[in-house]
Coordinates of C-alpha atoms in Angstrom, one line a residue:
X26 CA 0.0 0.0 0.0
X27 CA 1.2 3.3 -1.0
X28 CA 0.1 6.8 -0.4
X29 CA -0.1 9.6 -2.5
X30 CA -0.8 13.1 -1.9
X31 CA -1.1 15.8 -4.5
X32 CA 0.1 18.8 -2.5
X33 CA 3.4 19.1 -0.8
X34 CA 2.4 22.1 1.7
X35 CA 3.6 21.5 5.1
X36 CA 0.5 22.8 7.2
X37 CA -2.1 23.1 4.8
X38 CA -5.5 21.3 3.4
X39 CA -4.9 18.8 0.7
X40 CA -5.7 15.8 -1.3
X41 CA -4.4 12.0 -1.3
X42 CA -4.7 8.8 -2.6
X43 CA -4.2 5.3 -0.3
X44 CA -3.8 2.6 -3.2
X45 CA -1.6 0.1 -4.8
X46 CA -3.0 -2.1 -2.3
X47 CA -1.5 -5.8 -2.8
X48 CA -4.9 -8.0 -1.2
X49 CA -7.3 -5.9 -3.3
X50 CA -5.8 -3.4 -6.3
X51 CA -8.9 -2.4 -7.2
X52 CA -9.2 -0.6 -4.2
X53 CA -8.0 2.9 -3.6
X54 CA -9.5 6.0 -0.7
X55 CA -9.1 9.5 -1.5
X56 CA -8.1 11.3 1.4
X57 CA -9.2 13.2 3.4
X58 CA -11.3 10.5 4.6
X59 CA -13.0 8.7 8.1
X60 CA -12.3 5.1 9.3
X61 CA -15.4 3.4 9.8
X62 CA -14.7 3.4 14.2
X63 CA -15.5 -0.7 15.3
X64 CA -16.2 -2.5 18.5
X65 CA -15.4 -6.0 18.3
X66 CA -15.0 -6.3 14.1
X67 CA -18.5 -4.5 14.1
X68 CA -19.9 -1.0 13.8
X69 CA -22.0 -0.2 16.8
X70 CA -25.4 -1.1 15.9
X71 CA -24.8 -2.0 12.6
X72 CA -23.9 -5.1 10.8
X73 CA -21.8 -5.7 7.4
X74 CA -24.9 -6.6 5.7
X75 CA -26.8 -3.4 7.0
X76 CA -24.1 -1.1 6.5
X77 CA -24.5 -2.1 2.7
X78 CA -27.1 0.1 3.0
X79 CA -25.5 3.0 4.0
X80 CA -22.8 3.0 1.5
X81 CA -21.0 0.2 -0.7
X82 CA -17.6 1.9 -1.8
X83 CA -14.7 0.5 -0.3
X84 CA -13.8 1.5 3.3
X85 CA -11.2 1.6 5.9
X86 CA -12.7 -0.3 8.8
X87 CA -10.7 1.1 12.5
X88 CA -10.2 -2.0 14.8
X89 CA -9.3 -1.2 18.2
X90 CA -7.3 -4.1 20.3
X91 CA -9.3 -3.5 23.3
X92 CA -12.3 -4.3 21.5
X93 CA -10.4 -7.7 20.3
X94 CA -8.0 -8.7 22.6
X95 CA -10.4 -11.7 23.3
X96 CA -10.1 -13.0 19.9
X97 CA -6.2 -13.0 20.0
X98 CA -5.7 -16.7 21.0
X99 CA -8.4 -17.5 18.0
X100 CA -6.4 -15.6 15.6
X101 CA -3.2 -17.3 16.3
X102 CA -4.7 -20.5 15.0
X103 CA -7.0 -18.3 12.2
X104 CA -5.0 -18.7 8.6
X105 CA -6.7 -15.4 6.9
X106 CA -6.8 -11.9 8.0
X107 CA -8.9 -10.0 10.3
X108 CA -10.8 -8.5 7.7
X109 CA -12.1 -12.1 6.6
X110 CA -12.6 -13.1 10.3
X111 CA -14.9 -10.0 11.1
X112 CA -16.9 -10.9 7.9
X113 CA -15.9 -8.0 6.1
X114 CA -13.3 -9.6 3.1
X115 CA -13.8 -6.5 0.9
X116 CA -13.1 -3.4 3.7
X117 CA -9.4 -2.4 4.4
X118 CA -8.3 -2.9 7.8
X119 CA -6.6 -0.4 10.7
X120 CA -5.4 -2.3 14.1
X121 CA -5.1 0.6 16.7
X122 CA -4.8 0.3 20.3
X123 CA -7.2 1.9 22.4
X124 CA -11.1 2.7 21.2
X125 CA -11.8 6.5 21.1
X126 CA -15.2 6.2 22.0
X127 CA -14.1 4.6 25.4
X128 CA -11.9 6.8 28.3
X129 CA -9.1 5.8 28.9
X130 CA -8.3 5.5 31.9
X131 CA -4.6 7.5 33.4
X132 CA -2.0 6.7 35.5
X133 CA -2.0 3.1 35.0
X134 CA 1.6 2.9 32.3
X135 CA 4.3 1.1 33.5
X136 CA 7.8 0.6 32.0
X137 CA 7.6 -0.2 28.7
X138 CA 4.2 -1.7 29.0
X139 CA 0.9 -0.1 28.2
X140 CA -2.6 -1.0 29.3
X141 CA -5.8 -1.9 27.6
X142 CA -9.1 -2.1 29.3
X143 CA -11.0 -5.2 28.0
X144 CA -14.2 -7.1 29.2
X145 CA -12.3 -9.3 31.4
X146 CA -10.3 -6.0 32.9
X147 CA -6.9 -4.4 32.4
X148 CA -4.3 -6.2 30.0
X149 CA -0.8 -5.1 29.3
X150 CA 0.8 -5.0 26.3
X151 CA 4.6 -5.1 25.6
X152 CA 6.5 -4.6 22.0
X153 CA 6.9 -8.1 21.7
X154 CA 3.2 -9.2 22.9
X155 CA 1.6 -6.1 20.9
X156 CA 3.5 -7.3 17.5
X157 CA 2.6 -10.8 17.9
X158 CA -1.0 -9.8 18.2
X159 CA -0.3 -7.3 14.8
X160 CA 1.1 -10.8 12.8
X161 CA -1.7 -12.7 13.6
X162 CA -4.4 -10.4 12.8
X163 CA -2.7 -9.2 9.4
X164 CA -4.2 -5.9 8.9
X165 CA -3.8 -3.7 6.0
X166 CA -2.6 -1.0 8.2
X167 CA -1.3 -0.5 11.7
X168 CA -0.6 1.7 14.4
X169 CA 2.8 0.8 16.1
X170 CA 2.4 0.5 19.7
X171 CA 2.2 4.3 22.0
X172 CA 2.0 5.4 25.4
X173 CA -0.5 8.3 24.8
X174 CA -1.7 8.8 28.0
X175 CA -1.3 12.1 28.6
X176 CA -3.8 15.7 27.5
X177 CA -3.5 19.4 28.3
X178 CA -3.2 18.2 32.2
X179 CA -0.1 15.7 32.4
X180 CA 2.6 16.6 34.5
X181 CA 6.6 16.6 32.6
X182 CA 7.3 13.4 34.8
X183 CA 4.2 11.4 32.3
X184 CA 5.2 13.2 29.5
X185 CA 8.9 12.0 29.7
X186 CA 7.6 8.4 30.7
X187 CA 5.4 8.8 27.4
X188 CA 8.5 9.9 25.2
X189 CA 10.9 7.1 26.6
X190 CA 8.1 4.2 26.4
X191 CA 7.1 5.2 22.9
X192 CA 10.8 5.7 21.3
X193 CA 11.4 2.0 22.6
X194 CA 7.9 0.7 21.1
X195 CA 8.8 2.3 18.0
X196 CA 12.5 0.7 17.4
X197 CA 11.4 -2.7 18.6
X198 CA 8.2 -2.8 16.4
X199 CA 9.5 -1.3 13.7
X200 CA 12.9 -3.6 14.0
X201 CA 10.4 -6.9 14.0
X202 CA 8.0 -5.3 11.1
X203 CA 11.1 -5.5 8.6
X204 CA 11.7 -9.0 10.1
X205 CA 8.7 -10.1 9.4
X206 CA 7.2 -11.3 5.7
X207 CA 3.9 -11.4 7.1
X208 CA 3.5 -7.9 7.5
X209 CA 5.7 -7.4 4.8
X210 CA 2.5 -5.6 2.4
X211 CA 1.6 -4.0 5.7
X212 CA 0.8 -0.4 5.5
X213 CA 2.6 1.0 9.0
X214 CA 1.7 4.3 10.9
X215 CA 4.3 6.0 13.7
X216 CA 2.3 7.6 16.6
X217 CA 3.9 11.2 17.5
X218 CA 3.6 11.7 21.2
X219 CA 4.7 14.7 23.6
X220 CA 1.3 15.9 25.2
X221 CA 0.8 19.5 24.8
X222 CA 4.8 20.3 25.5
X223 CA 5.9 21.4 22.2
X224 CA 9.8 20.8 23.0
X225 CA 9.4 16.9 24.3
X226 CA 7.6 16.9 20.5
X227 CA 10.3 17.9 18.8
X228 CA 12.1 15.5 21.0
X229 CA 10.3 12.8 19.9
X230 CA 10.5 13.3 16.8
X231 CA 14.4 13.8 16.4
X232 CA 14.2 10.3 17.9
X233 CA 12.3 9.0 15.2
X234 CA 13.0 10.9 11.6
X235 CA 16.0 9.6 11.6
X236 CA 14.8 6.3 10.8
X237 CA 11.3 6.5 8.8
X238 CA 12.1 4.1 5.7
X239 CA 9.3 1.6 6.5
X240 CA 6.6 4.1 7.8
X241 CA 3.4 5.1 6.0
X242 CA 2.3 7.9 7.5
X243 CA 2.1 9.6 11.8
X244 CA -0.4 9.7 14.1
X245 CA -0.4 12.7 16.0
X246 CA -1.4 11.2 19.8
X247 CA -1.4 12.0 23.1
X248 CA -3.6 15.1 22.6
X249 CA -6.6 13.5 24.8
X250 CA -7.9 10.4 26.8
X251 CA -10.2 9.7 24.3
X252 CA -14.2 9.2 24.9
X253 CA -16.9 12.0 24.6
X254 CA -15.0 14.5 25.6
X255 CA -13.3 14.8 22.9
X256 CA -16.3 16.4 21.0
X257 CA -15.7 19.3 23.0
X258 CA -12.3 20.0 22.9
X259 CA -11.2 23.8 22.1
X260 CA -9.6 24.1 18.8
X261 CA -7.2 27.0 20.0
X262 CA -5.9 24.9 22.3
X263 CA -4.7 21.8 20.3
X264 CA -3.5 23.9 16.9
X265 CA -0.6 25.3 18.0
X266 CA 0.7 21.9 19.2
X267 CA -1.0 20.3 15.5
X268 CA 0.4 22.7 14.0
X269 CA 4.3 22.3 15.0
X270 CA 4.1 18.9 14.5
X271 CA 3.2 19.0 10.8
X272 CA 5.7 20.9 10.2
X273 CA 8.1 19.0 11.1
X274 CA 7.0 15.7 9.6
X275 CA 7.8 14.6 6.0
X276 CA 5.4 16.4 3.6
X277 CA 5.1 12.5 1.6
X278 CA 2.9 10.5 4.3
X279 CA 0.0 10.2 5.2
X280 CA -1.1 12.4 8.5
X281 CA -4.1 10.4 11.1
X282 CA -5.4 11.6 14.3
X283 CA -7.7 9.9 16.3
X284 CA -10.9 10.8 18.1
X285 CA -14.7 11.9 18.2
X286 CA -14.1 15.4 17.3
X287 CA -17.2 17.7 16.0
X288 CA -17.6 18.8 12.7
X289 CA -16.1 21.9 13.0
X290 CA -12.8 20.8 14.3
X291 CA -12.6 18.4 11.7
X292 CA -12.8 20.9 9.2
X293 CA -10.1 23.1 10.8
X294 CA -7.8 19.8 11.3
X295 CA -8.4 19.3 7.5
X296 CA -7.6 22.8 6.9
X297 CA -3.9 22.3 8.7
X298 CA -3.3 19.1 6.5
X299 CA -4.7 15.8 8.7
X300 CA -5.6 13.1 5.8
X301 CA -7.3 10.4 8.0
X302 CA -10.4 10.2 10.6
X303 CA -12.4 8.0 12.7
X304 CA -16.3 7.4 12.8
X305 CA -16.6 7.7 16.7
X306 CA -18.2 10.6 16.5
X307 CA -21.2 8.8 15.2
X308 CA -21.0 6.7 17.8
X309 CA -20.9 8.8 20.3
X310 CA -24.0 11.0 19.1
X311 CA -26.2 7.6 18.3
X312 CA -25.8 7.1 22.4
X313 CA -27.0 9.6 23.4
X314 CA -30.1 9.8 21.0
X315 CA -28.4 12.6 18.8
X316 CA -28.8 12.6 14.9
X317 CA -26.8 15.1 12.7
X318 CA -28.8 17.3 11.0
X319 CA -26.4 20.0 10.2
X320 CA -26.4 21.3 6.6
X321 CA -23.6 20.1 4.6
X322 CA -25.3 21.5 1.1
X323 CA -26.1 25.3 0.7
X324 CA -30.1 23.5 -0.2
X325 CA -30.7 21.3 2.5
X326 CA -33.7 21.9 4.3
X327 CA -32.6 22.6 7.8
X328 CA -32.5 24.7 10.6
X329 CA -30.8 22.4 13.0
X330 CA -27.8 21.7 13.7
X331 CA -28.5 18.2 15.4
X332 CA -31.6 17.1 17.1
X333 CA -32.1 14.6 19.9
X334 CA -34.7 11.8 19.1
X335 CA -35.6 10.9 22.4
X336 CA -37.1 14.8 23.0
X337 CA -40.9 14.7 23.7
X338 CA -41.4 17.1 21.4
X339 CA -40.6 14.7 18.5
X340 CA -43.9 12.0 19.8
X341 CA -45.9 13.2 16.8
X342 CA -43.1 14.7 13.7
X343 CA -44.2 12.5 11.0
X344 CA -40.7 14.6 9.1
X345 CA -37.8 12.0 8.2
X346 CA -34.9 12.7 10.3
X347 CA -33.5 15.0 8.3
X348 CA -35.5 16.2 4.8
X349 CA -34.2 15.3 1.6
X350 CA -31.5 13.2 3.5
X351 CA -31.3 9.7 1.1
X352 CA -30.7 7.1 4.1
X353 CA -32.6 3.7 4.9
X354 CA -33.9 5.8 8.3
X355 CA -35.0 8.9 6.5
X356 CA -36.6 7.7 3.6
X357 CA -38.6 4.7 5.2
X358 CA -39.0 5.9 9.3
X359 CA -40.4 8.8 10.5
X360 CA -38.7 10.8 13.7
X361 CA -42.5 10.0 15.7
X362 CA -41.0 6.1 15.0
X363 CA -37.9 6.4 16.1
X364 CA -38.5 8.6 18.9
X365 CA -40.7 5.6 19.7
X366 CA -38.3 2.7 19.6
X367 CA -35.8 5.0 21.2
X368 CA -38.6 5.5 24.4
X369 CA -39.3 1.9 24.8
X370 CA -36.0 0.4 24.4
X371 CA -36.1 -1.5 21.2
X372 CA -32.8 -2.2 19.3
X373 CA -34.3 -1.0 15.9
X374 CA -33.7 2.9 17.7
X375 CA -30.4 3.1 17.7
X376 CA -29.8 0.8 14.4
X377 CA -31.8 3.6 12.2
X378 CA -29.8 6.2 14.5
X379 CA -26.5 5.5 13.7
X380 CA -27.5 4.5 10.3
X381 CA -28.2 7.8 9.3
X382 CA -25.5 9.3 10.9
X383 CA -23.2 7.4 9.6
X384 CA -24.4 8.0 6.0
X385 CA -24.8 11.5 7.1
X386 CA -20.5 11.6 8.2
X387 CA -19.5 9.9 5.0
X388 CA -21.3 12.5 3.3
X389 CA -19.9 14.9 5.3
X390 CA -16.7 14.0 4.2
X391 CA -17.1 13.9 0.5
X392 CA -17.9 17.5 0.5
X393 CA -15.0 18.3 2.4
X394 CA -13.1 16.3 -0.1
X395 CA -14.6 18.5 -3.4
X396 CA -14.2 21.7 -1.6
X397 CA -10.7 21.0 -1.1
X398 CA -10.7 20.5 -4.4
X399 CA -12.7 23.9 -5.3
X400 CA -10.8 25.6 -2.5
X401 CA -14.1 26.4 -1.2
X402 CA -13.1 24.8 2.3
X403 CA -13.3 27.8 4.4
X404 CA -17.4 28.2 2.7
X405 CA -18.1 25.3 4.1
X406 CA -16.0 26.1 7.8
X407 CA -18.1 29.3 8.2
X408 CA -21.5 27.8 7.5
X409 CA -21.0 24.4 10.1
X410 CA -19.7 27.0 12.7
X411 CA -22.1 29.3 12.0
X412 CA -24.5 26.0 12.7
X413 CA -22.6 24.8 15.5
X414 CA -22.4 27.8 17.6
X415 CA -25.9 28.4 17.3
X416 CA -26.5 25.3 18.2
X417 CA -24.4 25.7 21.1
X418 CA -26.7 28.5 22.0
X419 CA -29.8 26.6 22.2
X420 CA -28.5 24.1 24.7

């Protein structure tokens, strides 16, 4: 797997290409684009077959280990990827550590070891135990192992512990990736840690640049703990640290970041040059009875900027979700249904939920991908913030 990207700036929106892809050359994703975010091999609430009817291009599918460290023992004796063991042969695969829909929990790093919180409790991951998990699964891509556990808060003692740990992940994963023909076609991402402490990033990454022959793209991490706060993080706060790091990294790879960030913030993350997402945003809405309604095209019919299903006020709005919208949930279910299933429990609720905002992010991201195009992104920045602080307003 290769990646291409069409502009060279260092800290600026642009346009890409993942392809060349060895398991399935017919397969390419333009960038900028969203991992479809996964719990177990599956998309909260919906299955491979449902999400058929959300969309049917191909798709990067983001596989969190603590969602499947309890199908590591399977996997060692599995002879086909993870891809084929979740049920999903066609999608591309992305093995990260932690799930950003989930907090993660701090303080609990030890040398050279990092923690994952699974159903049976708190596991710990080494280099060695981390790549032998990353060999068995076969993904398409990869995150090499991190100790991101710090945010805005962490002391210089964590973020030092965060440096050291990661450097030694990344020299002893990276030394058994070119060892290993199985992960030979493997597309590999370095994480690039240093909290909000813009000299232990350039730190880190004098560590690492050195030594980048085998590496895909970066994933900008330890910005956050992950789960919902995320959403709500302030913009002016993470850009300067965004911004130094892109910078510094190699113009030629690709540039992830991880988390359920809103709308707007994806837009302004675009805007400095990240190429790759995650769907946990959708997630993270469809839980709390949220649908996106925000107007991505100058004619959609709406006034909203996202509208909670489970408001009384919804018991009798015959109106699909969102008008005009082309998804399974709005063109066959009214918001009176679903406000319905939502109130009494029934699994069908949050199914047509996320459905729709799922189809609703995707879509999302294909304008972001034209405008980048047109270099009409900032049209589009001003009109969702517009939304979103109004929103904000109302609440």
């Amino acid at each position: 797997m290769k990646f291409y990207v069409e502009s060279v700036s260092k800290c600026a929106q642009r346009l890409g290409t993942l392809s060349e892809i060895d398991a399935k050359p017919s397969v390419s994703i333009k960038t900028p684009a969203v991992m479809l975010h996964t719990q177990g091999g599956q998309i909260p609430h919906i299955t491979h077959e449902v999400f058929k009817l959300v969309s049917r291009d191909p798709q990067i599918l983001q596989i969190p280990l603590a969602g499947m460290h309890t199908f590591k023992e399977a996997m060692q004796y599995y002879e086909g990827t993870i891809s084929n063991f979740i049920g999903s042969k066609d999608s591309l695969t992305c093995l990260t550590l932690q799930d950003p829909c989930n907090i993660t929990k701090q303080g609990h790093n030890s040398t050279l070891k990092v923690p994952i919180w699974t159903k049976n409790g708190k596991v710990y991951y080494d280099a060695k135990s981390y790549m032998d998990v990353v060999e068995s699964f076969k993904p398409d891509i990869y995150f090499l192992l991190s100790d991101g556990d710090t945010n805005i808060s962490s002391s210089e003692k964590r973020i030092s512990k965060s440096l050291s740990n990661t450097v030694s992940f990344y020299k002893e994963c990276l030394e058994r990736h070119r060892k290993s023909q199985t992960l030979a076609n493997s597309f590999v991402i370095a994480p690039v840690v240093g909290g909000y402490k813009q000299l232990a990033r350039e730190k880190f990454l004098k560590s690492i640049l050195a030594d980048v022959k085998d590496v895909g793209g970066f994933l900008i991490d330890g910005l956050h703990n992950n789960g919902p706060e995320t959403e709500f993080l302030e913009f002016a706060e993470i850009e300067p640290v965004v911004k130094n790091i892109l910078n510094k990294l190699p113009t030629d790879k690709l540039r992830v970041i991880q988390g359920c960030w809103n709308p707007v913030n994806v837009i302004n993350l675009v805007e400095m040059g990240i190429d790759l997402f995650d769907s946990s945003y959708c997630h993270i809405l469809t839980e709390r009875s949220a649908a996106m309604t925000f107007a991505i095209e100058p004619t959609d019919q709406t006034d909203t900027y996202e509208i909670n299903l489970r408001d009384a006020k919804y018991l009798d709005d015959f109106q699909p979700i969102l008008t005009g919208c082309n998804c399974t949930s709005c063109t066959k279910y009214s918001r009176a249904y679903i406000h319905h299933l939502l109130s009494v429990h029934e699994l069908l609720g949050p199914i047509l939920v996320m459905i729709h905002n799922v189809y609703h992010y995707l879509r999302f991201f294909e304008k972001i991908r034209k405008c980048v195009k047109s270099n009409t992104l900032q049209a589009l920045q001003v009109s969702i913030t517009e939304q979103f602080q109004n929103h904000q307003k109302t609440k």
